[in-house]
Coordinates of C-alpha atoms and ligand atoms in Angstrom, one line a residue:
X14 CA -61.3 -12.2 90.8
X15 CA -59.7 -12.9 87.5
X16 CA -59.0 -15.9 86.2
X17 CA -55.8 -17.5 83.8
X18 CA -54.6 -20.9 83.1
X19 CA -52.1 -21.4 85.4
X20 CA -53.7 -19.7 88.5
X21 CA -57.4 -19.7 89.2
X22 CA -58.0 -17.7 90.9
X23 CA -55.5 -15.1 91.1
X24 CA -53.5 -15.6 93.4
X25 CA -52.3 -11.7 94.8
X26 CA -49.6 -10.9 96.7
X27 CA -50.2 -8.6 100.1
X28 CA -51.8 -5.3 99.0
X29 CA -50.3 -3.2 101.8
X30 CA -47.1 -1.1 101.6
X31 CA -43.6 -3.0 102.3
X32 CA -41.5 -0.7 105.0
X33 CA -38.7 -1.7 106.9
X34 CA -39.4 -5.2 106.3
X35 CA -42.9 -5.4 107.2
X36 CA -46.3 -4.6 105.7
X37 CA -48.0 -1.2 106.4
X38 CA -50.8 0.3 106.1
X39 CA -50.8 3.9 104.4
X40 CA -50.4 6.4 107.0
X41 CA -53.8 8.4 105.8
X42 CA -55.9 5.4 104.6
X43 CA -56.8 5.2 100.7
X44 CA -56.6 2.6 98.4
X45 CA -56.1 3.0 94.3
X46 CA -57.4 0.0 91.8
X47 CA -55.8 -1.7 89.4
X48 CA -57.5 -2.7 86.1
X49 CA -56.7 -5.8 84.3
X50 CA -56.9 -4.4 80.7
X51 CA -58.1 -7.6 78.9
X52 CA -61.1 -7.3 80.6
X53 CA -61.9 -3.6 81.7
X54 CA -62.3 -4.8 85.0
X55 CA -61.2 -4.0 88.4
X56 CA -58.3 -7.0 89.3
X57 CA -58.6 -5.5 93.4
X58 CA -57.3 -2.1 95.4
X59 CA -54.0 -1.3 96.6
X60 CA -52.5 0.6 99.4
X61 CA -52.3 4.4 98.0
X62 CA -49.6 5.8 99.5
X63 CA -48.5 9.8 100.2
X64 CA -45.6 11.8 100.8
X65 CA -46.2 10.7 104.7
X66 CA -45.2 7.0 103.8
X67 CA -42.4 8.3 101.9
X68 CA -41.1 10.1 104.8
X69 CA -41.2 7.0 106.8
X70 CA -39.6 4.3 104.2
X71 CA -36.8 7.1 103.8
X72 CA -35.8 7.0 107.3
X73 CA -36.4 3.3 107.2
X74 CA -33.6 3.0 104.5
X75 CA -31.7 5.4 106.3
X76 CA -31.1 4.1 109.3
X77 CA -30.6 0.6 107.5
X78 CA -28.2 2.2 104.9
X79 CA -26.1 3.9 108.3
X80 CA -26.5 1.8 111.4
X81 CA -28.5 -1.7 110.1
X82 CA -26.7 -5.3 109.3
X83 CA -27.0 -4.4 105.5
X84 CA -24.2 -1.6 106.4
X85 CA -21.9 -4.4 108.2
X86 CA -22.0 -7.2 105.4
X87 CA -19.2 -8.1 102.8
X88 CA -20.1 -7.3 99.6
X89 CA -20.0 -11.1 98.6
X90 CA -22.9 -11.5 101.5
X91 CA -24.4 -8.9 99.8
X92 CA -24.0 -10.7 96.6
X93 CA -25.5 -13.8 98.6
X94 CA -29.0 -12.1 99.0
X95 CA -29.0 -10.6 95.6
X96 CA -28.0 -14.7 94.2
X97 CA -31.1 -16.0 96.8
X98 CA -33.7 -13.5 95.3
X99 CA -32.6 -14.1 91.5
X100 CA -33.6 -17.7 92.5
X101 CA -36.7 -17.2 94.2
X102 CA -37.8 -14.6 91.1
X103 CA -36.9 -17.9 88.7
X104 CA -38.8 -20.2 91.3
X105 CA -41.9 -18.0 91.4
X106 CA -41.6 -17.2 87.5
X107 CA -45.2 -18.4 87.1
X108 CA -46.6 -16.5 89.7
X109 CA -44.7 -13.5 89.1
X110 CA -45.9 -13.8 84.9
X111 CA -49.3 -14.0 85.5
X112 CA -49.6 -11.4 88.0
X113 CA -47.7 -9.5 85.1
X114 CA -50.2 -10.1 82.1
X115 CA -53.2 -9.9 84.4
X116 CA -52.1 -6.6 85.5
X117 CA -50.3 -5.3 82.1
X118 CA -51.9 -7.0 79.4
X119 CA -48.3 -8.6 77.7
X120 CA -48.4 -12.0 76.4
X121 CA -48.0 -14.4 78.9
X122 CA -45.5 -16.9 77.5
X123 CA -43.7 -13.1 76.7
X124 CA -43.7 -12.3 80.8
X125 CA -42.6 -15.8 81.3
X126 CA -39.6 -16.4 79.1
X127 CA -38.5 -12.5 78.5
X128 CA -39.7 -10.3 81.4
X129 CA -39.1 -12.7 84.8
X130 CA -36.5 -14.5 82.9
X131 CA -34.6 -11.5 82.2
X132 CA -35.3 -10.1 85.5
X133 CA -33.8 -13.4 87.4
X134 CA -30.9 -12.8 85.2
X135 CA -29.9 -9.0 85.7
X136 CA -30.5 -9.2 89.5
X137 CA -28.0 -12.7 89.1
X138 CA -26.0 -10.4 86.9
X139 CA -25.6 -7.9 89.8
X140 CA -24.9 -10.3 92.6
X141 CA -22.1 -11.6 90.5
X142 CA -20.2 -7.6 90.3
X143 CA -20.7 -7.1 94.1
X144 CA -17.7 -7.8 95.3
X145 CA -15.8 -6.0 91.5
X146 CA -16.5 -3.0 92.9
X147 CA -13.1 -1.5 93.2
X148 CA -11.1 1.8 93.7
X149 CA -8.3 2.6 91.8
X150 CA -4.6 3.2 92.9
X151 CA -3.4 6.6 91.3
X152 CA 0.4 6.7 91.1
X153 CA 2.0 9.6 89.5
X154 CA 1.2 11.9 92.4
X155 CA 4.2 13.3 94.4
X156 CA 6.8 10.6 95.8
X157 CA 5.7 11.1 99.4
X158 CA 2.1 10.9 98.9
X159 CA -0.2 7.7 98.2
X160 CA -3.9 8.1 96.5
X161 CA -6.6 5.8 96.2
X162 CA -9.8 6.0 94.9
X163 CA -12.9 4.5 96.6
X164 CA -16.1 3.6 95.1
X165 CA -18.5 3.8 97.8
X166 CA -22.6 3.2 98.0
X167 CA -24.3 6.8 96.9
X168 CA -26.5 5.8 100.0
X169 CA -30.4 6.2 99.7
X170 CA -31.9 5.6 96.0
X171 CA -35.1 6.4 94.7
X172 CA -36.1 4.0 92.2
X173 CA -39.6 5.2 89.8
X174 CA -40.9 2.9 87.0
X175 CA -43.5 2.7 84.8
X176 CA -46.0 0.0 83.4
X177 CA -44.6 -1.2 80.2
X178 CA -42.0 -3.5 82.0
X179 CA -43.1 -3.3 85.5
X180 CA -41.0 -6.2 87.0
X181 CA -37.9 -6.4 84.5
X182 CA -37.7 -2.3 84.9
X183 CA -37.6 -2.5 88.6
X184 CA -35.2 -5.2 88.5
X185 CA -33.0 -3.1 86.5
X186 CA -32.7 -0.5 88.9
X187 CA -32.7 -2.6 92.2
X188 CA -30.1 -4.9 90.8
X189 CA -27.1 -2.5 91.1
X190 CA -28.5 -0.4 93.5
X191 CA -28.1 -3.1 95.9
X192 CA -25.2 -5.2 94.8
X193 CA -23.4 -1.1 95.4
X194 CA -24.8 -1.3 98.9
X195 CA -27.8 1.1 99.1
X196 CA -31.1 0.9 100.3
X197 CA -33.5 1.7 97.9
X198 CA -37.3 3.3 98.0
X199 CA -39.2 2.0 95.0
X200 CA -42.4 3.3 93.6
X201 CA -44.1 1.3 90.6
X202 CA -46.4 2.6 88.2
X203 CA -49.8 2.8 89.9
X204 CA -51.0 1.3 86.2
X205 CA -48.9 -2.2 87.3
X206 CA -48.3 -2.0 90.7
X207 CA -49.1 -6.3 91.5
X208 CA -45.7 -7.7 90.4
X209 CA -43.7 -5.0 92.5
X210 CA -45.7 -6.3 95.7
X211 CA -44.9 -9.9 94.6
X212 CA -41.0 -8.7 94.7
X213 CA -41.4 -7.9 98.3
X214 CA -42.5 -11.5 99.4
X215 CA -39.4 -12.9 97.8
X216 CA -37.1 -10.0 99.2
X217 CA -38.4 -10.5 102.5
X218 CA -37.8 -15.0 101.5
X219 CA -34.7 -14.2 100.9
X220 CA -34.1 -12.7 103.9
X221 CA -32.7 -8.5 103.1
X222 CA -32.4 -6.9 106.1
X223 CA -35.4 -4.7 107.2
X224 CA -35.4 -1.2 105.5
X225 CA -32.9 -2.4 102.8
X226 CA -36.0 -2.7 100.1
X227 CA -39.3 -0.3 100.7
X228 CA -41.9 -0.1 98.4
X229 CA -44.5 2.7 98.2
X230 CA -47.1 2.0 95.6
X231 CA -49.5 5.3 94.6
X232 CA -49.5 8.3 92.1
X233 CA -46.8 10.0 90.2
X234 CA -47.8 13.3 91.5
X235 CA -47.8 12.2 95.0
X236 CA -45.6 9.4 96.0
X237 CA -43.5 9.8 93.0
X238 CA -43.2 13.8 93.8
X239 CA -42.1 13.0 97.0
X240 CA -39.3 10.7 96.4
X241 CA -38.3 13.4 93.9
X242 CA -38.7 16.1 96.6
X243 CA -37.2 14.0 99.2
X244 CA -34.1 16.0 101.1
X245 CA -32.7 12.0 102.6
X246 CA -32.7 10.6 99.7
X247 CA -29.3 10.7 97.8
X248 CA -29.9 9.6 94.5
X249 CA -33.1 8.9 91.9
X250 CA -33.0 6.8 89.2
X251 CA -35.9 6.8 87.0
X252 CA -37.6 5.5 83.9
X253 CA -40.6 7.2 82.0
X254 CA -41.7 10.0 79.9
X255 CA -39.7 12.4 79.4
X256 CA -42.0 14.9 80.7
X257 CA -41.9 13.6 84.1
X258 CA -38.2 13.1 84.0
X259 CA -37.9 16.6 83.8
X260 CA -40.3 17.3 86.5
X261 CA -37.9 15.1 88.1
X262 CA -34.4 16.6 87.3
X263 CA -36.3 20.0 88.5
X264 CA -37.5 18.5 92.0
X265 CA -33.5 17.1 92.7
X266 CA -32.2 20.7 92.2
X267 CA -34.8 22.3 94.4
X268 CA -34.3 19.8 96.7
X269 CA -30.8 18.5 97.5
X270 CA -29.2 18.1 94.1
X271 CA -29.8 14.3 94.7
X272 CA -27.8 12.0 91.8
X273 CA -29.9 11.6 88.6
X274 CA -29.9 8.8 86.3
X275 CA -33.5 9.6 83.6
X276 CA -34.5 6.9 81.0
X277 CA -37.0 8.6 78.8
X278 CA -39.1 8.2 75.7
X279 CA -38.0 7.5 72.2
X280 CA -38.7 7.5 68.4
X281 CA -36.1 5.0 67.0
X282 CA -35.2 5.6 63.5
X283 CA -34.9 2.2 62.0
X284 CA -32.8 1.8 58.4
X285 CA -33.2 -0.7 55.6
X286 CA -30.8 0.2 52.8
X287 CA -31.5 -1.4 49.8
X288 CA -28.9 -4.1 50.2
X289 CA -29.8 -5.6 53.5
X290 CA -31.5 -9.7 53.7
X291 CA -34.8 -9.5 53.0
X292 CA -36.3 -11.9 55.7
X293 CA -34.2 -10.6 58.4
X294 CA -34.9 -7.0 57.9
X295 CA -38.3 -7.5 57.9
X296 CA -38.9 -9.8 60.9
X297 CA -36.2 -7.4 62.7
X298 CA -38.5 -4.2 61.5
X299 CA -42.0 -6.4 62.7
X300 CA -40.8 -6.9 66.6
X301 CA -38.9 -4.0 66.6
X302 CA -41.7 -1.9 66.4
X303 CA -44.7 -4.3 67.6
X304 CA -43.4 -6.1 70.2
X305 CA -45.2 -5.3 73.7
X306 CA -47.7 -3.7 71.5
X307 CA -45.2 -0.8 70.8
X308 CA -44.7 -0.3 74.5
X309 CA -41.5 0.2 74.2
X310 CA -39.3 3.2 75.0
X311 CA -37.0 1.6 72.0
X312 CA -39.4 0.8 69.3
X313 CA -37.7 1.1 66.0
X314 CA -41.3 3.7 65.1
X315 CA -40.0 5.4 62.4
X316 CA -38.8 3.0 59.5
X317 CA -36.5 4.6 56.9
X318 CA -37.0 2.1 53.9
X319 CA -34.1 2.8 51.0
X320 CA -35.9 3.2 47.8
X321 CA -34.7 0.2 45.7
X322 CA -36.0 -2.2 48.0
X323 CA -38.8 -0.2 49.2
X324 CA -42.1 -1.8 47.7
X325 CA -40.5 -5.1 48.4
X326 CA -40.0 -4.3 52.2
X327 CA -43.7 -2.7 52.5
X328 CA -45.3 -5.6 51.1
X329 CA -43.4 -8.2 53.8
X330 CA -44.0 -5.9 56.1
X331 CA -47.4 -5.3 55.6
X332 CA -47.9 -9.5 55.3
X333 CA -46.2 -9.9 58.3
X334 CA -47.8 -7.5 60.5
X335 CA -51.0 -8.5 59.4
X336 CA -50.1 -11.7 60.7
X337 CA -49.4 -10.8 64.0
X338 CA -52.2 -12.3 66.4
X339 CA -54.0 -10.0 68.8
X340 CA -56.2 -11.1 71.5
X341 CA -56.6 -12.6 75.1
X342 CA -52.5 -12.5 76.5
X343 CA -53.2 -15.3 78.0
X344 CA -53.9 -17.7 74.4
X345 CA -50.5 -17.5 72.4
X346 CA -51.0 -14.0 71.1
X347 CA -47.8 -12.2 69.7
X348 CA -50.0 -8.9 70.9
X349 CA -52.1 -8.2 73.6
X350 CA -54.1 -4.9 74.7
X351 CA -52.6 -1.8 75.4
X352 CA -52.1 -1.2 79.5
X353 CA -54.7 1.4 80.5
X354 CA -57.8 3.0 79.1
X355 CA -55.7 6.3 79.4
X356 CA -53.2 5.0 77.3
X357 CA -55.3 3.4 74.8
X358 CA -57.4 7.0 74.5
X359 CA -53.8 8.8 73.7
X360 CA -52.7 6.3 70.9
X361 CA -56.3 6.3 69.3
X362 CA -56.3 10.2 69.3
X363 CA -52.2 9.9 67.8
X364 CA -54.4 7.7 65.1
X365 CA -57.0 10.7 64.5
X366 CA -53.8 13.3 64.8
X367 CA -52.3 11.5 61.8
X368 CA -55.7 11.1 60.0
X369 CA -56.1 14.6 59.9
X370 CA -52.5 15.5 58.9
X371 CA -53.1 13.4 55.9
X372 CA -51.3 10.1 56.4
X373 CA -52.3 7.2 54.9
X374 CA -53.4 4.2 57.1
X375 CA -52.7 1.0 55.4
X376 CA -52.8 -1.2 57.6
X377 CA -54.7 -1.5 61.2
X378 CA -55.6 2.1 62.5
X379 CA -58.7 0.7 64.4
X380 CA -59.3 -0.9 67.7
X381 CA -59.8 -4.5 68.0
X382 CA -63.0 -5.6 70.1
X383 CA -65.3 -4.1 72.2
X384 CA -64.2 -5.2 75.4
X385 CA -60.1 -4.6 76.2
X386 CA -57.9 -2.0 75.0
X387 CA -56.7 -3.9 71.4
X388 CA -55.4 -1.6 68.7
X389 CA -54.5 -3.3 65.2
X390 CA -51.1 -3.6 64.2
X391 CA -51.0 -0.3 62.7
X392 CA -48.7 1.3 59.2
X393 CA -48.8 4.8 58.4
X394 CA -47.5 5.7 54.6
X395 CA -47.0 9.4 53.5
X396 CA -45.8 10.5 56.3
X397 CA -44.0 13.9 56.2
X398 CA -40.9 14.0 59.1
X399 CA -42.5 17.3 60.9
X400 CA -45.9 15.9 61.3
X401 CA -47.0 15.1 64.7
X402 CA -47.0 11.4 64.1
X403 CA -43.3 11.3 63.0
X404 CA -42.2 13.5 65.9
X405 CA -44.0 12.2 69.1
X406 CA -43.9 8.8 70.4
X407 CA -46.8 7.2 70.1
X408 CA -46.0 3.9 72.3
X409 CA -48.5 2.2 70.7
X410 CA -48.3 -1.0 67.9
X411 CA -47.5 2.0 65.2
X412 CA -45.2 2.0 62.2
X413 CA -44.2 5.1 60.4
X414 CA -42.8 4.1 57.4
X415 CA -40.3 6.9 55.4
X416 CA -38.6 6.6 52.1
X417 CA -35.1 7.2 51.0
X418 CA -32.2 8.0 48.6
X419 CA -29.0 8.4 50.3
X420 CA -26.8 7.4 53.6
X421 CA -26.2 11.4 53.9
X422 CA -30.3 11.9 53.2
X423 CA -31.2 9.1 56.2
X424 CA -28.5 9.9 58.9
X425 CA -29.7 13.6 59.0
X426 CA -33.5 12.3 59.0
X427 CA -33.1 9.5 61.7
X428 CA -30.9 12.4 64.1
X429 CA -33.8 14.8 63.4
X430 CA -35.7 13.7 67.1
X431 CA -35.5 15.0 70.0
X432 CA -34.6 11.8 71.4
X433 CA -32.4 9.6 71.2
X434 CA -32.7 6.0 72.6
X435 CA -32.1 3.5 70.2
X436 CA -31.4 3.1 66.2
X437 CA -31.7 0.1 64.0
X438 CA -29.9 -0.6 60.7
X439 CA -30.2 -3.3 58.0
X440 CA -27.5 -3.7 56.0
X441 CA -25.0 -6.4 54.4
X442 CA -22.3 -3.8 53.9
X443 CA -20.2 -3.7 56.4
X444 CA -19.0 -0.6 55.7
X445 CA -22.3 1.4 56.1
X446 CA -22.8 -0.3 58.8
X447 CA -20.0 1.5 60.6
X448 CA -20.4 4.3 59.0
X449 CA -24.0 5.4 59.5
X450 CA -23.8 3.9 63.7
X451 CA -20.9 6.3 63.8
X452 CA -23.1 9.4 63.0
X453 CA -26.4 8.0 64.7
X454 CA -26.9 10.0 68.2
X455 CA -28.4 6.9 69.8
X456 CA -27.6 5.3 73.0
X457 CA -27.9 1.8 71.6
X458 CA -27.7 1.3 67.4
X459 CA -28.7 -2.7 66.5
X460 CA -27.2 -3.6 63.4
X461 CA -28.8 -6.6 61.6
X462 CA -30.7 -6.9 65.0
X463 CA -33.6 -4.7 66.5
X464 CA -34.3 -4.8 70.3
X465 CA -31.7 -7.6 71.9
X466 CA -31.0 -6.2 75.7
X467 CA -29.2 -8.2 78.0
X468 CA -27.9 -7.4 81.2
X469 CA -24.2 -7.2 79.8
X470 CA -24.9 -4.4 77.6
X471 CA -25.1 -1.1 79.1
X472 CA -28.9 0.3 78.3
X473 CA -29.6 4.5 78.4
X474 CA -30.4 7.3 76.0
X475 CA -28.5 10.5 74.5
X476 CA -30.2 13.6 74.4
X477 CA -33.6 14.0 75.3
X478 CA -33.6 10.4 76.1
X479 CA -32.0 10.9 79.4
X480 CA -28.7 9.8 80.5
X481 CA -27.2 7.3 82.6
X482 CA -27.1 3.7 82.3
X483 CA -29.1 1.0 83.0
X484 CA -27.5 -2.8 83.0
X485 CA -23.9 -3.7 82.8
X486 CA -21.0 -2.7 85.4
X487 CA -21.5 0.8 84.3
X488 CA -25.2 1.0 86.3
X489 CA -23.4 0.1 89.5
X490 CA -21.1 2.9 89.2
X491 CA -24.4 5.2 88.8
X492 CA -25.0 4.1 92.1
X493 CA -21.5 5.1 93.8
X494 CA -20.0 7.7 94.7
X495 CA -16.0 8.6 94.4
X496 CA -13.9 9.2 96.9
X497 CA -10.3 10.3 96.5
X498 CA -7.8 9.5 99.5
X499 CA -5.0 11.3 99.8
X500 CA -2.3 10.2 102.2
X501 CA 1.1 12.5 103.0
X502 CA 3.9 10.3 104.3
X503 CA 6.0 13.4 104.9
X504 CA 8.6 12.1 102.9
X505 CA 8.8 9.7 100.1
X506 CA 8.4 6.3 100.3
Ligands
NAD603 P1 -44.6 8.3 83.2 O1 -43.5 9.3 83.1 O2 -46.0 8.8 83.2 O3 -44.5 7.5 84.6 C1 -43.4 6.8 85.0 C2 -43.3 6.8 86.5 O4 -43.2 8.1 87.0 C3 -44.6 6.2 87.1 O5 -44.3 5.4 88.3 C4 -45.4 7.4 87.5 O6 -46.3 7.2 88.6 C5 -44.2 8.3 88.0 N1 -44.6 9.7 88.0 C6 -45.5 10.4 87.3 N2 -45.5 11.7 87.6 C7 -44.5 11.9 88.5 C8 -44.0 13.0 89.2 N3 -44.5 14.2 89.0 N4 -42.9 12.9 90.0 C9 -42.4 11.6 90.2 N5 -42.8 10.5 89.6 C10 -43.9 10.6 88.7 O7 -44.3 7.2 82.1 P2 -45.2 5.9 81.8 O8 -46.4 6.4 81.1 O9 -45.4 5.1 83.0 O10 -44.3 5.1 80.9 C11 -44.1 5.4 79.5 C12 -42.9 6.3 79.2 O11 -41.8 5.6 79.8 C13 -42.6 6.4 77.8 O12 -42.3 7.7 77.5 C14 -41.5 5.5 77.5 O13 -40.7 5.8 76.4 C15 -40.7 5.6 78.8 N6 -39.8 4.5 79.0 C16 -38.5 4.6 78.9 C17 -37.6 3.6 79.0 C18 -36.1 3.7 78.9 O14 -35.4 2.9 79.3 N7 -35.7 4.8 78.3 C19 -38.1 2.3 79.3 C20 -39.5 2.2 79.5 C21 -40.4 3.3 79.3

């Protein structure tokens, strides 16, 4: 048992598998651990589940998508639900945040007031569009015709997340997935898999139908496969590497060329020309890149510093990330430990990667204690754009920091990625502000700002990033599908 300030012991949500509105066991029966990364040590074991339980919360969300109550109701009852569970996620935000840092390693007071608070919001967010759902009617047609359009529930959706925002990514996807009217099968990363189990308790409080929400917790190669694989299910929307996400484009066209919607990786360019605030740019820079110890798909990695106001900027920088606190998520830290041994191993090795390329570490570069996987706030100088370090995202509490002449110079250098996610710039001209987000091949540019999501704002990647959004009335529509209705009068009306 671990132990927190708010909840001592831990108090853990049911362990088991969520189908069809109850709690299984996995049909062929294994458990997986989870490790609270703090400590190195075991928090308990979950229910590892196979392609066998997959099989069964498919037709579970099947037959609740075709024949079950969830089928019947108006989208505003829909929208009821959706209202119900954004409360009980607010009224449990305690619960839900500890089982969060415990099982992630994020600062607490960040799983409190960004990642539940967020999460009550987008699935409140979603219950409000239910019922804006609408069709169009297409006039223009021939006179004795009438066309509509109707937007209509793609039917079953796979939903697969990972660790770095277990409960806010999940709530993402299940948000407008339900409020369009399908059931959904989630898997959560088997790294974080305690506040997706939570999330079933208040689904099941708020009373969904049975088979409406099914959770399947186990490996990527397994469970995850399966869902991929799976010929019932009509749509996967998923958020991770972009290795897997290709794994995953590749299992919908061998299967049934189910809908995709992929969120990948990143490696954010983020620009400071010379005549952007000081203050601003640097605290924008500092959480852009640091926050959830670079565990974001977003982070602003790569910082393109102008050259006037480049020794200024490195030296704020450098004081500020110094002063970032690292420790114990549970004691006011700005940083906690990385989420999983694994993941700690592949920073440190990006660490020696960049070492041996010849960058220059001046700033963090080690780990932090003997016991939890801490890694210094870390700044790399003399970094050349094709090294490793530059190119592949680290996802670790990493800054890359580049030098600059020109706008031309620093639009083709931020666009030379494969990815494209996100793009800060810092600027008091308004001018090269528009100018440089114009030419930026990001799915989200900050100007002035680094990192603000809200549920408004549509969230999603170009290129290598993925495609498809996440938040905003444009994720429901990722979840319909279009018909057109065509209706001959015989004559004109
Ligand atoms: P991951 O791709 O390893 O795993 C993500 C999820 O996919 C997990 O649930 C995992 O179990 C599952 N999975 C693994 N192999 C699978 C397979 N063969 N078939 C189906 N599912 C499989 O990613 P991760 O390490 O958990 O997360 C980090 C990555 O996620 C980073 O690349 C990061 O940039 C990305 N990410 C992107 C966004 C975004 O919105 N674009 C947000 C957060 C994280």
């Amino acid at each position: 048992m671990v132990s927190n300030p708010n909840d001592t012991p831990l108090r853990l949500p049911n362990t088991k598998l969520f189908i069809n509105g109850k709690w299984v066991d996995p049909v062929v029966p294994k458990t997986l651990v989870t490790i609270n990364p703090a400590t190195e040590k075991v928090i308990c074991e979950v229910s590892e589940g196979s392609s066998k339980d997959v099989d069964i919360a498919v037709a579970a969300a099947r037959e609740a998508f075709e024949n079950g109550p969830w089928n019947k109701m108006t989208a505003q009852q829909r929208g009821k639900l959706l209202f119900k569970l954004a409360d009980l996620i607010e009224q449990n935000k305690e619960w839900l945040a500890t089982l969060e840092t415990t099982d992630n390693g994020k600062p607490y007071s960040m799983a409190l007031d960004f990642d539940v608070a967020q999460s009550a919001d987008t699935i409140r967010y979603f219950a409000s569009m239910t019922d804006k759902i609408q069709g169009k009617l297409i006039q223009g047609s021939e006179q004795k015709l009438t066309v509509y359009t109707r937007h209509e529930a793609v039917g079953v959706a796979g939903c697969i997340t990972p660790w770095n925002f277990p409960f806010l990514l999940l709530c993402w996807k299940i948000g407008p997935a339900l409020a369009a009217g399908c059931t959904v099968v989630a898997k959560q990363s088997e790294i974080t898999p305690l506040s997706a189990l939570a999330l079933c308790h208040l689904v099941e409080e708020a009373g969904f139908p049975a088979g409406v929400f099914n959770l399947v917790t186990g490996y990527g190669h397994t469970v995850g496969d399966a869902i991929a694989r799976h010929p019932d299910i009509d749509k996967i929307s998923f958020t991770g590497s972009t290795r897997v996400g290709r794994l995953i484009m590749e299992a919908s066209g061998k299967s049934n060329l189910k809908k995709v919607t992929l969120e990948l990786g990143g490696k954010s360019p983020n620009i400071i020309f010379d005549d952007a605030d000081l203050d601003q740019s640097v605290m924008g820079s500092i959480f852009g890149v640091y926050i959830n110890s670079g565990q974001c798909c977003a982070a602003g990695s790569r910082l393109f510093v102008q050259e006037g106001i480049y020794d200024k900027f490195v030296e704020k920088f450098t004081e500020a990330a110094k002063a970032l606190k690292v420790g114990d998520p549970f004691t006011g830290v700005t940083l906690g430990p990385l989420a999983s041994k694994e993941h700690f191993d592949r920073v440190m090795n990006y660490l020696a990667i960049g070492r041996k390329e010849g960058v220059k570490v001046s700033l963090g570069g080690e780990r932090l204690s003997n016991v939890g996987y801490y890694v210094q706030p870390t700044i790399l100088h003399e970094v050349n754009d094709d090294m490793c370090v530059a190119k592949e995202e680290i996802f670790g509490p990493v800054a890359c920091i580049f030098k600059f002449k020109t706008v031309e110079e620093v639009i083709k250098r931020a666009n030379d990625t494969q990815y494209g996610l996100a793009a800060g710039i810092f600027t008091t001209n308004l001018n090269t502000a528009h100018r440089v987000e114009k030419k930026l091949r990001a799915g989200t540019v900050w100007i002035n700002d680094y990192g603000y999501v809200n549920s408004l704002i549509p969230f999603g990647g170009y290129k290598q990033s993925g495609f498809g959004k996440d938040l905003s009335e444009y994720a429901i529509q990722e979840y319909c599908s279009v018909k057109s209705v065509i209706i001959n009068h015989g004559q004109a009306l």
